[in-house]
Amino acid sequence: MTIEKLLELIKEYNPEEVDIIKRVYEYADMLHKGQYRQSGEPYITHPLEVAYILAEMHADRDTICAGLLHDTLEDTNTTKEEIADLFNKEIANLVDGVTKLSKMNFSTKEEQNLANTRKIITSITDDVRIIIVKLADRLHNMRTLEYKTVFKQKENALETMEIFVPLAYYIGAYRIKSELEDLSLRYLKSDKYEEISNIKNKIEKDSNECLTEMMLKIKRILDAENIPNEIKIRTKNIYGIYKRLSEGNKLSDIHDLLSLKIMVDEIKDCYQVLYLVHKEYHPINEKFKDYITNPKTNMYSSLHTTVFGPGNRLIQTQIRTFDMDKIASFGLTAYWDINKGEARRVMQEDLKGKYQFFKSLTEINAMFGDNKEFVTQVKNELFSDKVYVYTTKGVIIELPKGSTPIDFAYKIHTDIGNTMVAAVVNDEYVPITYTLHNKDRVKIITDPLSYGPREDWMDIAKTSYAKRRIKEFNKK
Ligand code: MN
């Protein structure tokens, strides 16, 4: 990796900012002089690679600069003030945000680690770009993990799975998430990784002909209808296959092992394409999903339909607009491209307004002063398995697995929780201790004259949000 290669890429989407980026690079290069990575390369190659990953996402100027400088506060003798003086305050804040808290403030390594994990996770609330730089940093470190000791490899891979993969998921950055998962599996279970990557190669080879045939046929149909399109073939990532197999599924049960991704300009074209695909290839009715009208809680949008492809082979077809595809690959980071100039503000606003995890995270952060309790709660409540249930209006609500109607009620609104008297799930009354399942349709019966939440609801509720509201109510 060289600065020339990085600047080349940046020129493609942001030619005006090349000068400052070059100056930041020269400064970082000077600071890291004489430092080397375990691979033997000069240290500066690492920040350069991180900046390159960010440039691939079309990150804005300050984020690229922060990528170049991200290790300078920790490993060289510059200061936040100096970076602010030389360049600007935004860059200095971002670099400070990705810098670990110094060990001098802690009596044990564990305390330091917990405080740092908390710092990374909560940085999302003031500037999500900090997490994005962290993800790029982690991605490059995982790509070069072979130079570390076996112990370090496992430790980093585990932390990646526990913290960074969920974060990538929550901001919808599937491309980063998939690569981090595969790299982690490679170091955590290398035999499984080998085995599945061989299976994957074989499937790709065996189905190539069938998928190409289907792709060309659909392309001909869409071209004849004058619908501008691009079609790509994709296979599930190695970790994705591993996870499904370890849940007890057979290879043949995994219906999205192979997919065709059809991209078009407009939403109405998506539904037109859906009709044309179904006319040619019979769908399995229950495998159809409309994530355009009902996006996932991380804003993933697409139509999914599994059809009988050539040779009776089941093929998942994903139909979406080009913008949706960008969001599916890069999540929030696609905003850099889609909302040029305004990206940072729109990212922060959308996170607050549209991404369901944001409120829970803010709540957990406010509730748990102790870093260990905070990290444990985030792992249990946000980074663990989830259930997705429907409101009466069909809106999908994300809750941690094991949640009850009480959690649902408080997630919708505090008043609904506080006046809840009964719950109806799939048209039947259930006790409030009922454990919610995927796709449950939940209706909360309220009564403004109710006595309010009983104190023992605290133990029934699973989420911090509900517990806190119940406690507050009973204090009053
Ligand atoms: Mn780094």
Coordinates of C-alpha atoms and ligand atoms in Angstrom, one line a residue:
M1 CA 0.0 0.0 0.0
T2 CA 1.3 3.4 -0.9
I3 CA 0.0 7.0 -0.5
E4 CA -0.1 7.3 -4.3
K5 CA -2.6 4.4 -4.5
L6 CA -4.7 5.9 -1.7
L7 CA -4.8 9.3 -3.4
E8 CA -5.7 7.7 -6.7
L9 CA -8.8 6.2 -5.1
I10 CA -9.7 9.4 -3.3
K11 CA -9.4 11.4 -6.5
E12 CA -12.2 9.3 -8.0
Y13 CA -14.8 10.6 -5.6
N14 CA -13.3 13.5 -3.8
P15 CA -10.6 15.3 -5.8
E16 CA -10.8 18.6 -3.9
E17 CA -9.5 17.1 -0.6
V18 CA -6.3 15.4 -1.9
D19 CA -4.0 18.1 -0.6
I20 CA -4.9 18.0 3.1
I21 CA -4.9 14.2 3.0
K22 CA -1.4 14.2 1.6
R23 CA -0.3 16.6 4.3
V24 CA -1.8 14.4 7.0
Y25 CA -0.1 11.4 5.6
E26 CA 3.3 13.1 5.6
Y27 CA 2.8 14.0 9.3
A28 CA 1.7 10.5 10.2
D29 CA 4.6 9.0 8.3
M30 CA 7.0 11.3 10.2
L31 CA 5.5 10.3 13.6
H32 CA 5.7 6.6 12.9
K33 CA 9.2 6.7 11.5
G34 CA 11.3 3.8 12.8
Q35 CA 8.3 1.8 14.0
Y36 CA 7.6 -1.6 12.4
R37 CA 4.7 -4.0 12.4
Q38 CA 5.2 -7.6 13.4
S39 CA 5.2 -8.5 9.7
G40 CA 8.4 -6.5 9.4
E41 CA 6.8 -3.8 7.3
P42 CA 7.1 -0.1 8.2
Y43 CA 4.3 0.8 10.6
I44 CA 2.8 3.5 8.3
T45 CA 1.5 0.7 6.0
H46 CA -1.2 -0.1 8.6
P47 CA -2.8 3.4 8.8
L48 CA -2.5 3.6 5.0
E49 CA -4.4 0.3 4.6
V50 CA -7.0 1.5 7.2
A51 CA -7.4 4.8 5.2
Y52 CA -7.8 2.8 2.0
I53 CA -10.6 0.6 3.5
L54 CA -12.3 3.9 4.5
A55 CA -11.8 5.3 1.0
E56 CA -13.4 2.2 -0.5
M57 CA -16.5 3.2 1.5
H58 CA -16.0 6.8 0.1
A59 CA -15.5 8.2 3.6
D60 CA -15.4 11.9 4.0
R61 CA -12.1 13.9 4.3
D62 CA -11.9 14.0 8.1
T63 CA -12.6 10.3 8.5
I64 CA -9.8 9.4 6.0
C65 CA -7.4 11.7 7.9
A66 CA -8.5 10.1 11.2
G67 CA -7.7 6.7 9.6
L68 CA -4.2 7.9 8.8
L69 CA -3.6 9.3 12.3
H70 CA -5.6 6.7 14.3
D71 CA -2.6 5.2 16.1
T72 CA -0.6 8.4 16.6
L73 CA -2.0 9.4 20.0
E74 CA -1.3 5.9 21.4
D75 CA 2.0 5.1 19.8
T76 CA 3.8 8.4 19.1
N77 CA 4.3 11.6 21.1
T78 CA 1.9 13.9 19.4
T79 CA -1.2 15.3 21.2
K80 CA -4.8 16.0 20.4
E81 CA -4.1 19.7 20.6
E82 CA -1.3 19.5 18.1
I83 CA -3.5 17.6 15.6
A84 CA -6.2 20.2 16.0
D85 CA -3.8 23.0 15.5
L86 CA -2.1 21.5 12.4
F87 CA -5.3 20.2 10.7
N88 CA -8.7 20.7 12.4
K89 CA -10.7 19.9 15.5
E90 CA -13.0 17.3 13.9
I91 CA -10.0 15.2 12.9
A92 CA -8.5 15.6 16.4
N93 CA -11.8 14.5 18.0
L94 CA -12.1 11.5 15.8
V95 CA -8.5 10.4 16.5
D96 CA -9.1 10.9 20.2
G97 CA -12.3 8.8 19.9
V98 CA -10.5 5.8 18.5
T99 CA -7.6 6.0 21.0
K100 CA -7.5 3.6 23.9
L101 CA -7.8 5.0 27.4
S102 CA -4.3 5.1 28.9
K103 CA -3.4 2.2 31.3
M104 CA -2.3 4.8 33.9
N105 CA -6.0 5.4 34.8
F106 CA -6.6 1.7 35.8
S107 CA -5.3 -0.7 38.3
T108 CA -5.8 -3.8 36.2
K109 CA -5.7 -4.8 32.6
E110 CA -9.2 -6.1 32.8
E111 CA -10.6 -2.8 34.0
Q112 CA -8.7 -1.0 31.2
N113 CA -10.2 -3.4 28.6
L114 CA -13.7 -3.0 29.9
A115 CA -13.5 0.8 29.9
N116 CA -12.1 0.7 26.3
T117 CA -14.9 -1.6 25.1
R118 CA -17.4 0.8 26.6
K119 CA -15.7 3.7 25.0
I120 CA -15.9 2.1 21.5
I121 CA -19.5 1.1 21.8
T122 CA -20.8 4.4 23.2
S123 CA -18.9 6.5 20.7
I124 CA -21.7 5.7 18.3
T125 CA -23.9 8.1 20.2
D126 CA -21.8 11.2 19.5
D127 CA -20.1 10.4 16.2
V128 CA -20.6 7.1 14.4
R129 CA -17.6 7.8 12.2
I130 CA -15.4 6.7 15.3
I131 CA -16.9 3.2 15.1
I132 CA -16.3 3.1 11.3
V133 CA -12.6 4.0 11.7
K134 CA -12.5 1.3 14.5
L135 CA -14.1 -1.3 12.2
A136 CA -11.6 -0.5 9.4
D137 CA -8.7 -0.7 11.9
R138 CA -10.0 -4.1 13.1
L139 CA -10.6 -5.4 9.6
H140 CA -7.0 -4.7 8.6
N141 CA -5.7 -6.2 11.9
M142 CA -7.7 -9.3 11.3
R143 CA -6.4 -9.6 7.7
T144 CA -2.9 -9.5 9.1
L145 CA -3.5 -11.7 12.1
E146 CA -1.1 -14.4 10.9
Y147 CA 1.9 -12.5 12.3
K148 CA 0.5 -12.6 15.9
T149 CA 1.0 -15.4 18.4
V150 CA -1.7 -18.1 18.5
F151 CA -2.9 -16.8 21.9
K152 CA -3.3 -13.3 20.4
Q153 CA -5.0 -14.7 17.3
K154 CA -7.7 -16.4 19.4
E155 CA -8.1 -13.5 21.7
N156 CA -8.6 -11.0 18.9
A157 CA -10.9 -13.2 16.9
L158 CA -13.1 -13.7 19.9
E159 CA -13.3 -10.0 20.6
T160 CA -14.1 -9.4 17.0
M161 CA -17.0 -11.8 17.1
E162 CA -18.3 -10.5 20.4
I163 CA -18.0 -6.7 19.8
F164 CA -17.1 -5.7 16.2
V165 CA -19.4 -8.1 14.3
P166 CA -22.5 -7.0 16.2
L167 CA -21.5 -3.4 15.7
A168 CA -21.1 -3.9 12.0
Y169 CA -24.5 -5.6 11.9
Y170 CA -26.2 -2.8 13.7
I171 CA -25.0 -0.2 11.3
G172 CA -25.9 -2.5 8.4
A173 CA -22.3 -2.8 7.1
Y174 CA -22.8 -6.4 5.8
R175 CA -19.6 -6.5 3.7
I176 CA -17.4 -5.7 6.7
K177 CA -19.4 -8.0 8.9
S178 CA -19.0 -11.0 6.6
E179 CA -15.3 -10.6 6.2
L180 CA -14.8 -10.2 9.9
E181 CA -16.9 -13.3 10.6
D182 CA -14.9 -15.4 8.1
L183 CA -11.5 -14.2 9.4
S184 CA -12.6 -14.9 13.0
L185 CA -13.8 -18.4 12.2
R186 CA -10.5 -19.1 10.4
Y187 CA -8.6 -18.5 13.7
L188 CA -11.2 -19.8 16.1
K189 CA -12.0 -23.1 14.3
S190 CA -9.5 -23.5 11.5
D191 CA -10.5 -27.1 10.7
K192 CA -14.2 -26.1 10.2
Y193 CA -13.1 -23.0 8.2
E194 CA -11.1 -25.2 5.8
E195 CA -13.9 -27.8 5.5
I196 CA -16.6 -25.3 4.8
S197 CA -14.5 -23.2 2.4
N198 CA -14.0 -26.4 0.4
I199 CA -17.7 -27.1 0.4
K200 CA -18.3 -23.6 -0.7
N201 CA -15.9 -23.8 -3.6
K202 CA -17.5 -27.0 -4.7
I203 CA -21.0 -25.6 -4.6
E204 CA -19.9 -22.5 -6.6
K205 CA -18.3 -24.7 -9.2
D206 CA -21.3 -27.1 -9.4
S207 CA -23.9 -24.3 -9.7
N208 CA -22.0 -21.9 -11.9
E209 CA -23.7 -23.1 -15.0
C210 CA -27.2 -23.1 -13.6
L211 CA -26.8 -19.6 -12.1
T212 CA -25.3 -18.2 -15.3
E213 CA -28.1 -19.6 -17.3
M214 CA -30.7 -18.1 -15.0
M215 CA -28.9 -14.8 -14.9
L216 CA -28.7 -14.5 -18.7
K217 CA -32.3 -15.4 -19.1
I218 CA -33.5 -12.9 -16.5
K219 CA -31.2 -10.3 -18.1
R220 CA -32.8 -10.9 -21.5
I221 CA -36.3 -10.5 -20.1
L222 CA -35.5 -7.3 -18.2
D223 CA -33.7 -5.8 -21.3
A224 CA -36.7 -6.6 -23.4
E225 CA -38.9 -4.7 -20.9
N226 CA -36.5 -1.8 -21.0
I227 CA -35.7 -2.0 -17.3
P228 CA -32.0 -1.0 -16.7
N229 CA -30.4 -3.6 -14.5
E230 CA -27.3 -5.2 -13.2
I231 CA -27.3 -8.8 -12.0
K232 CA -24.6 -10.5 -9.8
I233 CA -24.1 -14.0 -8.4
R234 CA -23.2 -14.4 -4.7
T235 CA -22.7 -17.3 -2.3
K236 CA -23.3 -17.1 1.5
N237 CA -20.1 -16.4 3.5
I238 CA -18.2 -19.2 5.1
Y239 CA -19.3 -18.2 8.7
G240 CA -22.9 -18.0 7.5
I241 CA -22.8 -21.5 6.2
Y242 CA -21.0 -22.7 9.4
K243 CA -23.7 -21.1 11.6
R244 CA -26.6 -22.7 9.8
L245 CA -24.9 -26.1 9.8
S246 CA -24.0 -25.9 13.5
E247 CA -27.7 -25.1 14.2
G248 CA -28.4 -28.6 12.9
N249 CA -29.4 -27.8 9.3
K250 CA -28.3 -29.8 6.4
L251 CA -26.6 -28.2 3.4
S252 CA -29.8 -28.7 1.4
D253 CA -31.8 -26.8 4.0
I254 CA -29.9 -23.6 3.4
H255 CA -32.1 -21.9 0.8
D256 CA -29.9 -18.8 0.5
L257 CA -26.7 -20.6 -0.1
L258 CA -26.7 -19.2 -3.6
S259 CA -28.3 -16.0 -4.7
L260 CA -28.8 -13.9 -7.7
K261 CA -28.8 -10.2 -6.9
I262 CA -30.8 -8.1 -9.3
M263 CA -30.3 -4.3 -9.1
V264 CA -32.5 -1.7 -10.7
D265 CA -33.0 2.0 -10.6
E266 CA -36.4 2.5 -8.9
I267 CA -38.6 0.8 -6.3
K268 CA -41.4 0.2 -8.7
D269 CA -39.0 -1.6 -10.9
C270 CA -38.3 -4.0 -8.1
Y271 CA -41.9 -5.2 -8.0
Q272 CA -42.1 -5.4 -11.7
V273 CA -38.9 -7.6 -11.7
L274 CA -40.4 -9.7 -9.0
Y275 CA -43.4 -10.4 -11.2
L276 CA -41.2 -11.2 -14.2
V277 CA -39.0 -13.6 -12.2
H278 CA -42.0 -15.4 -10.7
K279 CA -43.5 -15.7 -14.2
E280 CA -40.4 -17.5 -15.4
Y281 CA -39.4 -19.5 -12.2
H282 CA -41.9 -20.7 -9.7
P283 CA -41.5 -19.3 -6.2
I284 CA -41.8 -21.0 -2.9
N285 CA -44.5 -18.9 -1.4
E286 CA -43.4 -19.0 2.3
K287 CA -39.9 -17.9 1.4
F288 CA -40.9 -14.6 0.0
K289 CA -39.9 -11.5 2.0
D290 CA -40.6 -7.9 1.4
Y291 CA -37.9 -6.0 3.2
I292 CA -38.6 -2.9 1.1
T293 CA -42.0 -2.1 2.7
N294 CA -40.8 -3.8 5.9
P295 CA -37.0 -3.0 6.2
K296 CA -34.9 -4.9 8.8
T297 CA -34.2 -3.0 12.0
N298 CA -30.8 -2.1 10.6
M299 CA -32.4 -0.6 7.6
Y300 CA -31.6 -3.4 5.2
S301 CA -34.0 -3.2 2.3
S302 CA -34.6 -5.7 -0.5
L303 CA -37.1 -8.2 -1.9
H304 CA -36.2 -11.9 -1.3
T305 CA -37.8 -14.7 -3.1
T306 CA -36.6 -18.3 -3.4
V307 CA -37.5 -19.9 -6.8
F308 CA -37.1 -23.2 -8.6
G309 CA -34.2 -22.4 -10.9
P310 CA -32.9 -24.4 -13.8
G311 CA -32.4 -28.1 -13.0
N312 CA -34.9 -27.9 -10.1
R313 CA -32.3 -26.1 -8.0
L314 CA -33.5 -23.6 -5.4
I315 CA -32.1 -20.2 -5.9
Q316 CA -32.7 -17.2 -3.7
T317 CA -33.2 -14.0 -5.7
Q318 CA -32.7 -10.6 -4.2
I319 CA -34.2 -7.6 -5.9
R320 CA -33.3 -4.1 -4.9
T321 CA -32.4 -0.6 -6.1
F322 CA -28.8 0.4 -6.6
D323 CA -29.0 2.7 -3.5
M324 CA -30.5 -0.2 -1.4
D325 CA -27.6 -2.3 -2.5
K326 CA -25.1 0.3 -1.4
I327 CA -26.8 0.3 2.0
A328 CA -26.9 -3.5 2.1
S329 CA -23.1 -3.6 1.6
F330 CA -21.9 -0.6 3.6
G331 CA -24.9 0.2 5.9
L332 CA -24.7 3.7 7.3
T333 CA -21.4 4.2 5.5
A334 CA -23.2 4.2 2.2
Y335 CA -24.6 7.6 3.3
W336 CA -21.3 9.1 2.4
D337 CA -22.2 8.5 -1.2
I338 CA -25.9 9.0 -1.1
N339 CA -26.0 12.1 1.0
K340 CA -22.8 13.9 -0.1
G341 CA -21.7 16.7 2.3
E342 CA -24.6 16.1 4.6
A343 CA -23.6 12.5 5.5
R344 CA -22.5 13.0 9.0
R345 CA -25.6 14.8 10.1
V346 CA -28.0 12.4 8.3
M347 CA -26.1 9.4 9.8
Q348 CA -26.5 10.7 13.3
E349 CA -30.1 11.7 12.8
D350 CA -31.1 8.4 11.2
L351 CA -29.3 6.4 13.9
K352 CA -31.4 8.2 16.5
G353 CA -34.7 8.0 14.6
K354 CA -34.7 4.8 12.7
Y355 CA -32.2 2.3 14.1
Q356 CA -33.9 0.5 17.1
F357 CA -30.7 -0.5 18.9
F358 CA -29.7 3.1 19.4
K359 CA -32.4 3.8 22.1
S360 CA -31.5 0.6 23.9
L361 CA -27.8 1.4 23.9
T362 CA -28.4 4.9 25.2
E363 CA -30.6 3.4 28.0
I364 CA -28.0 0.8 29.0
N365 CA -25.3 3.4 29.0
A366 CA -27.4 5.6 31.3
M367 CA -28.3 2.8 33.7
F368 CA -25.0 1.1 34.3
G369 CA -22.2 3.2 35.7
D370 CA -20.0 0.2 36.2
N371 CA -18.1 -0.8 33.1
K372 CA -18.3 -4.5 33.7
E373 CA -22.1 -4.4 34.2
F374 CA -22.4 -2.2 31.1
V375 CA -20.5 -4.6 28.9
T376 CA -22.3 -7.6 30.3
Q377 CA -25.7 -6.0 29.7
V378 CA -24.8 -4.9 26.1
K379 CA -23.7 -8.5 25.4
N380 CA -26.8 -10.0 26.8
E381 CA -29.3 -7.5 25.5
L382 CA -28.0 -6.1 22.3
F383 CA -25.2 -8.4 21.0
S384 CA -27.0 -11.7 21.6
D385 CA -29.8 -13.5 19.8
K386 CA -32.9 -11.5 19.1
V387 CA -36.5 -12.0 18.3
Y388 CA -38.5 -10.0 15.8
V389 CA -42.2 -9.5 16.4
Y390 CA -45.0 -7.4 14.8
T391 CA -47.0 -4.6 16.2
T392 CA -50.8 -4.5 15.3
K393 CA -49.8 -2.2 12.4
G394 CA -47.2 -4.7 11.1
V395 CA -44.1 -2.7 12.2
I396 CA -41.3 -5.1 13.1
I397 CA -39.9 -4.7 16.6
E398 CA -36.5 -6.1 17.6
L399 CA -36.1 -7.4 21.2
P400 CA -33.5 -9.6 22.9
K401 CA -34.4 -13.3 22.9
G402 CA -36.4 -14.2 26.0
S403 CA -38.3 -10.9 26.0
T404 CA -41.9 -10.7 27.3
P405 CA -44.9 -8.6 26.4
I406 CA -43.7 -6.2 29.1
D407 CA -40.6 -5.5 27.2
F408 CA -42.6 -5.1 24.0
A409 CA -45.0 -2.6 25.7
Y410 CA -42.1 -0.4 27.0
K411 CA -40.3 -0.5 23.7
I412 CA -43.3 1.0 22.0
H413 CA -43.9 3.7 24.6
T414 CA -43.5 4.2 28.3
D415 CA -47.2 5.1 28.7
I416 CA -48.2 1.8 27.1
G417 CA -46.0 -0.1 29.5
N418 CA -47.3 1.9 32.5
T419 CA -50.9 1.3 31.7
M420 CA -50.7 -2.3 30.4
V421 CA -53.2 -4.7 31.8
A422 CA -53.0 -7.7 29.4
A423 CA -51.3 -8.9 26.3
V424 CA -52.7 -10.6 23.2
V425 CA -50.4 -12.6 21.0
N426 CA -51.6 -14.0 17.7
D427 CA -55.2 -13.2 18.7
E428 CA -55.0 -15.0 22.1
Y429 CA -54.6 -13.8 25.6
V430 CA -51.2 -14.7 27.1
P431 CA -49.8 -14.3 30.6
I432 CA -47.3 -11.4 30.9
T433 CA -44.6 -13.9 31.6
Y434 CA -45.1 -15.3 28.0
T435 CA -41.8 -15.5 26.0
L436 CA -42.1 -13.9 22.7
H437 CA -41.3 -15.8 19.5
N438 CA -40.3 -14.7 16.0
K439 CA -43.2 -13.4 14.0
D440 CA -45.6 -13.1 16.9
R441 CA -48.2 -10.4 16.4
V442 CA -48.4 -8.6 19.7
K443 CA -51.2 -6.4 21.0
I444 CA -51.0 -4.7 24.4
I445 CA -54.3 -4.0 26.2
T446 CA -54.1 -0.8 28.2
D447 CA -56.3 0.8 30.8
P448 CA -55.6 4.4 31.9
L449 CA -57.1 3.5 35.3
S450 CA -54.7 0.6 35.8
Y451 CA -52.6 0.4 39.0
G452 CA -49.5 0.6 36.9
P453 CA -46.6 -1.9 36.6
R454 CA -46.2 -4.2 39.6
E455 CA -42.8 -4.3 41.2
D456 CA -42.3 -8.0 40.4
W457 CA -42.5 -7.0 36.7
M458 CA -38.9 -6.0 37.2
D459 CA -37.9 -9.6 37.3
I460 CA -40.1 -10.6 34.4
A461 CA -38.8 -7.9 32.0
K462 CA -35.7 -8.7 30.2
T463 CA -34.7 -5.3 28.8
S464 CA -33.0 -2.5 30.7
Y465 CA -35.4 0.0 29.2
A466 CA -38.5 -1.7 30.7
K467 CA -36.8 -2.4 34.1
R468 CA -35.8 1.2 34.4
R469 CA -39.3 2.5 33.6
I470 CA -40.9 0.1 36.1
K471 CA -38.5 1.1 38.8
E472 CA -39.1 4.8 38.1
F473 CA -42.9 4.3 38.3
N474 CA -42.7 2.5 41.6
K475 CA -40.5 5.1 43.1
K476 CA -43.2 7.7 42.4
Ligands
MN1 MN -4.5 0.4 14.3

